[in-house]
């Protein structure tokens, strides 16, 4: 069940990241903004993919794994909130 909340954190992250390209300037998205958007999306997706695969493959539902996942979730939410306005 905890993994579902982890997935929701990254859905929230992607929705906040799309705000970078939501408002085009003069009907166009500047190339540098689009490249920044792609880089951030790739990084966020890699973090989600690695953590999900690790948790599903090696986790034994021990407290240390669950605590690590919770710390990772709260850190991700903190970074999302502090870096997007």
Tab-separated table of N, CA, C and O in Angstrom:
chain	number	residue	atom	x	y	z
A	1	UNK	N	0.816	-1.200	0.000
A	1	UNK	CA	0.000	0.000	0.000
A	1	UNK	C	0.855	1.258	0.000
A	1	UNK	O	0.489	2.257	-0.588
A	2	UNK	N	1.976	1.205	0.661
A	2	UNK	CA	2.829	2.382	0.762
A	2	UNK	C	3.371	2.799	-0.599
A	2	UNK	O	3.567	3.983	-0.864
A	3	UNK	N	3.568	1.838	-1.467
A	3	UNK	CA	4.080	2.139	-2.802
A	3	UNK	C	3.092	2.980	-3.602
A	3	UNK	O	3.498	3.780	-4.451
A	4	UNK	N	1.806	2.828	-3.343
A	4	UNK	CA	0.812	3.638	-4.043
A	4	UNK	C	0.948	5.110	-3.682
A	4	UNK	O	0.836	5.986	-4.545
A	5	UNK	N	1.212	5.398	-2.415
A	5	UNK	CA	1.442	6.786	-2.013
A	5	UNK	C	2.728	7.321	-2.633
A	5	UNK	O	2.808	8.483	-3.007
A	6	UNK	N	3.724	6.469	-2.736
A	6	UNK	CA	4.972	6.861	-3.386
A	6	UNK	C	4.717	7.231	-4.842
A	6	UNK	O	5.240	8.229	-5.336
A	7	UNK	N	3.911	6.452	-5.520
A	7	UNK	CA	3.565	6.749	-6.909
A	7	UNK	C	2.805	8.075	-7.013
A	7	UNK	O	3.030	8.855	-7.941
A	8	UNK	N	1.931	8.336	-6.072
A	8	UNK	CA	1.171	9.581	-6.094
A	8	UNK	C	2.070	10.799	-5.906
A	8	UNK	O	1.806	11.859	-6.473
A	9	UNK	N	3.123	10.650	-5.122
A	9	UNK	CA	4.075	11.746	-4.952
A	9	UNK	C	4.685	12.109	-6.299
A	9	UNK	O	4.819	13.286	-6.652
A	10	UNK	N	5.025	11.119	-7.094
A	10	UNK	CA	5.642	11.401	-8.379
A	10	UNK	C	4.623	11.860	-9.423
A	10	UNK	O	4.970	12.624	-10.319
A	11	UNK	N	3.385	11.468	-9.288
A	11	UNK	CA	2.344	12.036	-10.147
A	11	UNK	C	2.206	13.522	-9.837
A	11	UNK	O	2.120	14.361	-10.741
A	12	UNK	N	2.231	13.851	-8.577
A	12	UNK	CA	2.183	15.258	-8.160
A	12	UNK	C	3.407	16.014	-8.682
A	12	UNK	O	3.287	17.154	-9.162
A	13	UNK	N	4.567	15.400	-8.615
A	13	UNK	CA	5.795	16.042	-9.102
A	13	UNK	C	5.701	16.342	-10.593
A	13	UNK	O	6.017	17.451	-11.034
A	14	UNK	N	5.254	15.393	-11.364
A	14	UNK	CA	5.135	15.597	-12.809
A	14	UNK	C	4.098	16.682	-13.106
A	14	UNK	O	4.303	17.515	-13.998
A	15	UNK	N	3.014	16.706	-12.354
A	15	UNK	CA	2.012	17.746	-12.593
A	15	UNK	C	2.566	19.134	-12.277
A	15	UNK	O	2.246	20.103	-12.961
A	16	UNK	N	3.414	19.239	-11.264
A	16	UNK	CA	4.037	20.526	-10.944
A	16	UNK	C	5.100	20.901	-11.974
A	16	UNK	O	5.280	22.067	-12.300
A	17	UNK	N	5.804	19.919	-12.490
A	17	UNK	CA	6.855	20.178	-13.471
A	17	UNK	C	6.260	20.672	-14.785
A	17	UNK	O	6.855	21.511	-15.465
A	18	UNK	N	5.090	20.182	-15.134
A	18	UNK	CA	4.479	20.618	-16.392
A	18	UNK	C	4.122	22.095	-16.373
A	18	UNK	O	3.897	22.682	-17.434
A	19	UNK	N	4.110	22.712	-15.210
A	19	UNK	CA	3.866	24.153	-15.137
A	19	UNK	C	4.983	24.931	-15.828
A	19	UNK	O	4.781	26.081	-16.221
A	20	UNK	N	6.151	24.299	-15.996
A	20	UNK	CA	7.266	24.959	-16.678
A	20	UNK	C	6.916	25.281	-18.123
A	20	UNK	O	7.374	26.287	-18.666
A	21	UNK	N	6.130	24.449	-18.768
A	21	UNK	CA	5.816	24.657	-20.177
A	21	UNK	C	4.335	24.948	-20.404
A	21	UNK	O	3.868	24.941	-21.525
A	22	UNK	N	3.636	25.231	-19.333
A	22	UNK	CA	2.192	25.446	-19.445
A	22	UNK	C	1.855	26.776	-20.126
A	22	UNK	O	0.869	26.870	-20.848
A	23	UNK	N	2.652	27.805	-19.889
A	23	UNK	CA	2.372	29.129	-20.437
A	23	UNK	C	3.417	29.494	-21.487
A	23	UNK	O	4.485	29.995	-21.170
A	24	UNK	N	3.108	29.262	-22.757
A	24	UNK	CA	4.069	29.617	-23.807
A	24	UNK	C	4.221	31.136	-23.934
A	24	UNK	O	3.299	31.886	-23.642
A	25	UNK	N	5.387	31.554	-24.356
A	25	UNK	CA	5.667	32.972	-24.576
A	25	UNK	C	5.470	33.260	-26.053
A	25	UNK	O	6.135	32.666	-26.899
A	26	UNK	N	4.565	34.152	-26.378
A	26	UNK	CA	4.213	34.498	-27.764
A	26	UNK	C	3.791	33.263	-28.560
A	26	UNK	O	4.118	33.121	-29.736
A	27	UNK	N	3.133	32.351	-27.905
A	27	UNK	CA	2.647	31.158	-28.585
A	27	UNK	C	3.677	30.063	-28.768
A	27	UNK	O	3.390	29.039	-29.361
A	28	UNK	N	4.886	30.272	-28.264
A	28	UNK	CA	5.957	29.283	-28.412
A	28	UNK	C	6.604	28.998	-27.068
A	28	UNK	O	6.634	29.843	-26.186
A	29	UNK	N	7.133	27.800	-26.961
A	29	UNK	CA	7.905	27.433	-25.781
A	29	UNK	C	9.376	27.637	-26.137
A	29	UNK	O	9.860	27.050	-27.104
A	30	UNK	N	10.087	28.470	-25.365
A	30	UNK	CA	11.506	28.668	-25.661
A	30	UNK	C	12.272	27.345	-25.574
A	30	UNK	O	11.963	26.483	-24.745
A	31	UNK	N	13.257	27.193	-26.433
A	31	UNK	CA	14.013	25.952	-26.499
A	31	UNK	C	14.680	25.623	-25.168
A	31	UNK	O	14.644	24.478	-24.725
A	32	UNK	N	15.267	26.615	-24.503
A	32	UNK	CA	15.951	26.362	-23.233
A	32	UNK	C	14.964	25.877	-22.171
A	32	UNK	O	15.271	24.978	-21.395
A	33	UNK	N	13.750	26.434	-22.168
A	33	UNK	CA	12.724	25.994	-21.210
A	33	UNK	C	12.309	24.559	-21.500
A	33	UNK	O	12.149	23.750	-20.575
A	34	UNK	N	12.149	24.237	-22.769
A	34	UNK	CA	11.763	22.880	-23.144
A	34	UNK	C	12.857	21.880	-22.777
A	34	UNK	O	12.572	20.798	-22.265
A	35	UNK	N	14.114	22.243	-22.990
A	35	UNK	CA	15.221	21.348	-22.629
A	35	UNK	C	15.325	21.164	-21.115
A	35	UNK	O	15.588	20.063	-20.635
A	36	UNK	N	15.100	22.245	-20.361
A	36	UNK	CA	15.074	22.129	-18.899
A	36	UNK	C	13.948	21.212	-18.453
A	36	UNK	O	14.123	20.377	-17.549
A	37	UNK	N	12.784	21.369	-19.066
A	37	UNK	CA	11.643	20.517	-18.746
A	37	UNK	C	11.978	19.049	-19.002
A	37	UNK	O	11.717	18.188	-18.158
A	38	UNK	N	12.563	18.754	-20.167
A	38	UNK	CA	12.927	17.368	-20.489
A	38	UNK	C	13.922	16.802	-19.490
A	38	UNK	O	13.792	15.656	-19.042
A	39	UNK	N	14.917	17.596	-19.124
A	39	UNK	CA	15.923	17.128	-18.169
A	39	UNK	C	15.296	16.818	-16.810
A	39	UNK	O	15.555	15.765	-16.225
A	40	UNK	N	14.453	17.697	-16.332
A	40	UNK	CA	13.819	17.488	-15.023
A	40	UNK	C	12.901	16.272	-15.058
A	40	UNK	O	12.901	15.458	-14.123
A	41	UNK	N	12.129	16.108	-16.121
A	41	UNK	CA	11.236	14.952	-16.231
A	41	UNK	C	12.040	13.654	-16.268
A	41	UNK	O	11.682	12.673	-15.601
A	42	UNK	N	13.131	13.637	-17.021
A	42	UNK	CA	13.955	12.430	-17.093
A	42	UNK	C	14.537	12.089	-15.729
A	42	UNK	O	14.513	10.927	-15.306
A	43	UNK	N	15.025	13.087	-15.006
A	43	UNK	CA	15.601	12.839	-13.676
A	43	UNK	C	14.535	12.312	-12.717
A	43	UNK	O	14.762	11.327	-12.000
A	44	UNK	N	13.379	12.948	-12.707
A	44	UNK	CA	12.303	12.518	-11.794
A	44	UNK	C	11.841	11.099	-12.134
A	44	UNK	O	11.628	10.273	-11.242
A	45	UNK	N	11.702	10.807	-13.407
A	45	UNK	CA	11.271	9.465	-13.799
A	45	UNK	C	12.328	8.411	-13.441
A	45	UNK	O	11.973	7.298	-13.037
A	46	UNK	N	13.599	8.751	-13.573
A	46	UNK	CA	14.654	7.807	-13.199
A	46	UNK	C	14.644	7.531	-11.698
A	46	UNK	O	14.806	6.395	-11.268
A	47	UNK	N	14.472	8.583	-10.902
A	47	UNK	CA	14.394	8.399	-9.444
A	47	UNK	C	13.232	7.479	-9.097
A	47	UNK	O	13.374	6.544	-8.303
A	48	UNK	N	12.080	7.743	-9.692
A	48	UNK	CA	10.906	6.908	-9.410
A	48	UNK	C	11.148	5.466	-9.845
A	48	UNK	O	10.845	4.522	-9.111
A	49	UNK	N	11.709	5.289	-11.044
A	49	UNK	CA	11.920	3.949	-11.572
A	49	UNK	C	12.901	3.154	-10.714
A	49	UNK	O	12.636	2.007	-10.352
A	50	UNK	N	14.026	3.761	-10.376
A	50	UNK	CA	15.016	3.047	-9.566
A	50	UNK	C	14.478	2.687	-8.191
A	50	UNK	O	14.676	1.581	-7.709
A	51	UNK	N	13.799	3.625	-7.540
A	51	UNK	CA	13.272	3.344	-6.201
A	51	UNK	C	12.190	2.273	-6.253
A	51	UNK	O	12.147	1.380	-5.412
A	52	UNK	N	11.318	2.335	-7.241
A	52	UNK	CA	10.242	1.346	-7.355
A	52	UNK	C	10.796	-0.042	-7.631
A	52	UNK	O	10.384	-1.025	-7.003
A	53	UNK	N	11.731	-0.123	-8.557
A	53	UNK	CA	12.329	-1.430	-8.847
A	53	UNK	C	13.085	-1.978	-7.642
A	53	UNK	O	12.986	-3.166	-7.326
A	54	UNK	N	13.829	-1.129	-6.965
A	54	UNK	CA	14.564	-1.573	-5.786
A	54	UNK	C	13.602	-2.062	-4.704
A	54	UNK	O	13.802	-3.123	-4.127
A	55	UNK	N	12.567	-1.280	-4.431
A	55	UNK	CA	11.634	-1.644	-3.369
A	55	UNK	C	10.894	-2.931	-3.696
A	55	UNK	O	10.694	-3.781	-2.838
A	56	UNK	N	10.479	-3.089	-4.953
A	56	UNK	CA	9.745	-4.298	-5.333
A	56	UNK	C	10.632	-5.532	-5.374
A	56	UNK	O	10.171	-6.641	-5.102
A	57	UNK	N	11.880	-5.354	-5.732
A	57	UNK	CA	12.756	-6.499	-5.900
A	57	UNK	C	13.440	-6.936	-4.604
A	57	UNK	O	13.562	-8.116	-4.326
A	58	UNK	N	13.882	-5.988	-3.796
A	58	UNK	CA	14.727	-6.326	-2.651
A	58	UNK	C	14.090	-6.069	-1.292
A	58	UNK	O	14.654	-6.426	-0.276
A	59	UNK	N	12.947	-5.426	-1.263
A	59	UNK	CA	12.324	-5.099	0.013
A	59	UNK	C	11.738	-6.354	0.663
A	59	UNK	O	11.179	-7.212	0.002
A	60	UNK	N	11.877	-6.397	1.966
A	60	UNK	CA	11.301	-7.507	2.727
A	60	UNK	C	10.312	-6.992	3.762
A	60	UNK	O	10.092	-7.604	4.778
A	61	UNK	N	9.730	-5.808	3.464
A	61	UNK	CA	8.779	-5.163	4.367
A	61	UNK	C	9.344	-4.991	5.770
A	61	UNK	O	8.628	-5.080	6.752
A	62	UNK	N	10.635	-4.749	5.825
A	62	UNK	CA	11.255	-4.448	7.110
A	62	UNK	C	11.126	-2.963	7.377
A	62	UNK	O	10.924	-2.155	6.469
A	63	UNK	N	11.254	-2.592	8.610
A	63	UNK	CA	11.082	-1.195	9.020
A	63	UNK	C	12.083	-0.278	8.333
A	63	UNK	O	11.743	0.845	7.956
A	64	UNK	N	13.298	-0.724	8.110
A	64	UNK	CA	14.318	0.119	7.497
A	64	UNK	C	13.955	0.461	6.047
A	64	UNK	O	14.168	1.577	5.588
A	65	UNK	N	13.393	-0.473	5.315
A	65	UNK	CA	12.976	-0.213	3.939
A	65	UNK	C	11.803	0.764	3.902
A	65	UNK	O	11.766	1.670	3.064
A	66	UNK	N	10.864	0.568	4.789
A	66	UNK	CA	9.696	1.445	4.839
A	66	UNK	C	10.109	2.849	5.278
A	66	UNK	O	9.652	3.844	4.711
A	67	UNK	N	11.006	2.952	6.254
A	67	UNK	CA	11.486	4.256	6.702
A	67	UNK	C	12.230	4.974	5.575
A	67	UNK	O	12.055	6.177	5.378
A	68	UNK	N	13.036	4.252	4.819
A	68	UNK	CA	13.740	4.852	3.687
A	68	UNK	C	12.791	5.365	2.630
A	68	UNK	O	12.989	6.444	2.062
A	69	UNK	N	11.740	4.613	2.368
A	69	UNK	CA	10.743	5.033	1.386
A	69	UNK	C	10.010	6.280	1.863
A	69	UNK	O	9.780	7.214	1.084
A	70	UNK	N	9.656	6.327	3.131
A	70	UNK	CA	8.965	7.497	3.671
A	70	UNK	C	9.858	8.737	3.635
A	70	UNK	O	9.402	9.832	3.273
A	71	UNK	N	11.120	8.580	3.986
A	71	UNK	CA	12.056	9.707	3.924
A	71	UNK	C	12.200	10.187	2.492
A	71	UNK	O	12.202	11.395	2.222
A	72	UNK	N	12.297	9.261	1.569
A	72	UNK	CA	12.400	9.613	0.152
A	72	UNK	C	11.156	10.370	-0.309
A	72	UNK	O	11.251	11.359	-1.049
A	73	UNK	N	9.973	9.941	0.105
A	73	UNK	CA	8.730	10.611	-0.291
A	73	UNK	C	8.675	12.029	0.255
A	73	UNK	O	8.372	12.968	-0.481
A	74	UNK	N	8.959	12.200	1.546
A	74	UNK	CA	8.878	13.530	2.134
A	74	UNK	C	9.937	14.467	1.562
A	74	UNK	O	9.683	15.648	1.361
A	75	UNK	N	11.105	13.940	1.253
A	75	UNK	CA	12.146	14.751	0.630
A	75	UNK	C	11.722	15.189	-0.763
A	75	UNK	O	11.923	16.346	-1.149
A	76	UNK	N	11.128	14.289	-1.514
A	76	UNK	CA	10.662	14.631	-2.859
A	76	UNK	C	9.593	15.716	-2.800
A	76	UNK	O	9.634	16.675	-3.579
A	77	UNK	N	8.653	15.599	-1.891
A	77	UNK	CA	7.602	16.610	-1.769
A	77	UNK	C	8.204	17.954	-1.360
A	77	UNK	O	7.829	19.008	-1.889
A	78	UNK	N	9.163	17.944	-0.460
A	78	UNK	CA	9.813	19.174	-0.030
A	78	UNK	C	10.506	19.856	-1.204
A	78	UNK	O	10.377	21.061	-1.420
A	79	UNK	N	11.253	19.090	-1.993
A	79	UNK	CA	11.947	19.665	-3.145
A	79	UNK	C	10.977	20.175	-4.201
A	79	UNK	O	11.197	21.209	-4.823
A	80	UNK	N	9.892	19.452	-4.414
A	80	UNK	CA	8.894	19.882	-5.387
A	80	UNK	C	8.277	21.212	-4.965
A	80	UNK	O	8.144	22.135	-5.765
A	81	UNK	N	7.921	21.304	-3.715
A	81	UNK	CA	7.283	22.532	-3.211
A	81	UNK	C	8.249	23.698	-3.190
A	81	UNK	O	7.856	24.832	-3.433
A	82	UNK	N	9.507	23.465	-2.874
A	82	UNK	CA	10.445	24.569	-2.743
A	82	UNK	C	11.003	25.041	-4.082
A	82	UNK	O	11.435	26.180	-4.196
A	83	UNK	N	10.990	24.190	-5.106
A	83	UNK	CA	11.587	24.566	-6.374
A	83	UNK	C	10.588	24.975	-7.440
A	83	UNK	O	10.969	25.390	-8.517
A	84	UNK	N	9.312	24.850	-7.167
A	84	UNK	CA	8.311	25.305	-8.121
A	84	UNK	C	7.424	26.325	-7.427
A	84	UNK	O	7.069	26.165	-6.273
A	85	UNK	N	7.110	27.343	-8.150
A	85	UNK	CA	6.274	28.382	-7.538
A	85	UNK	C	4.974	28.521	-8.287
A	85	UNK	O	4.804	28.163	-9.382
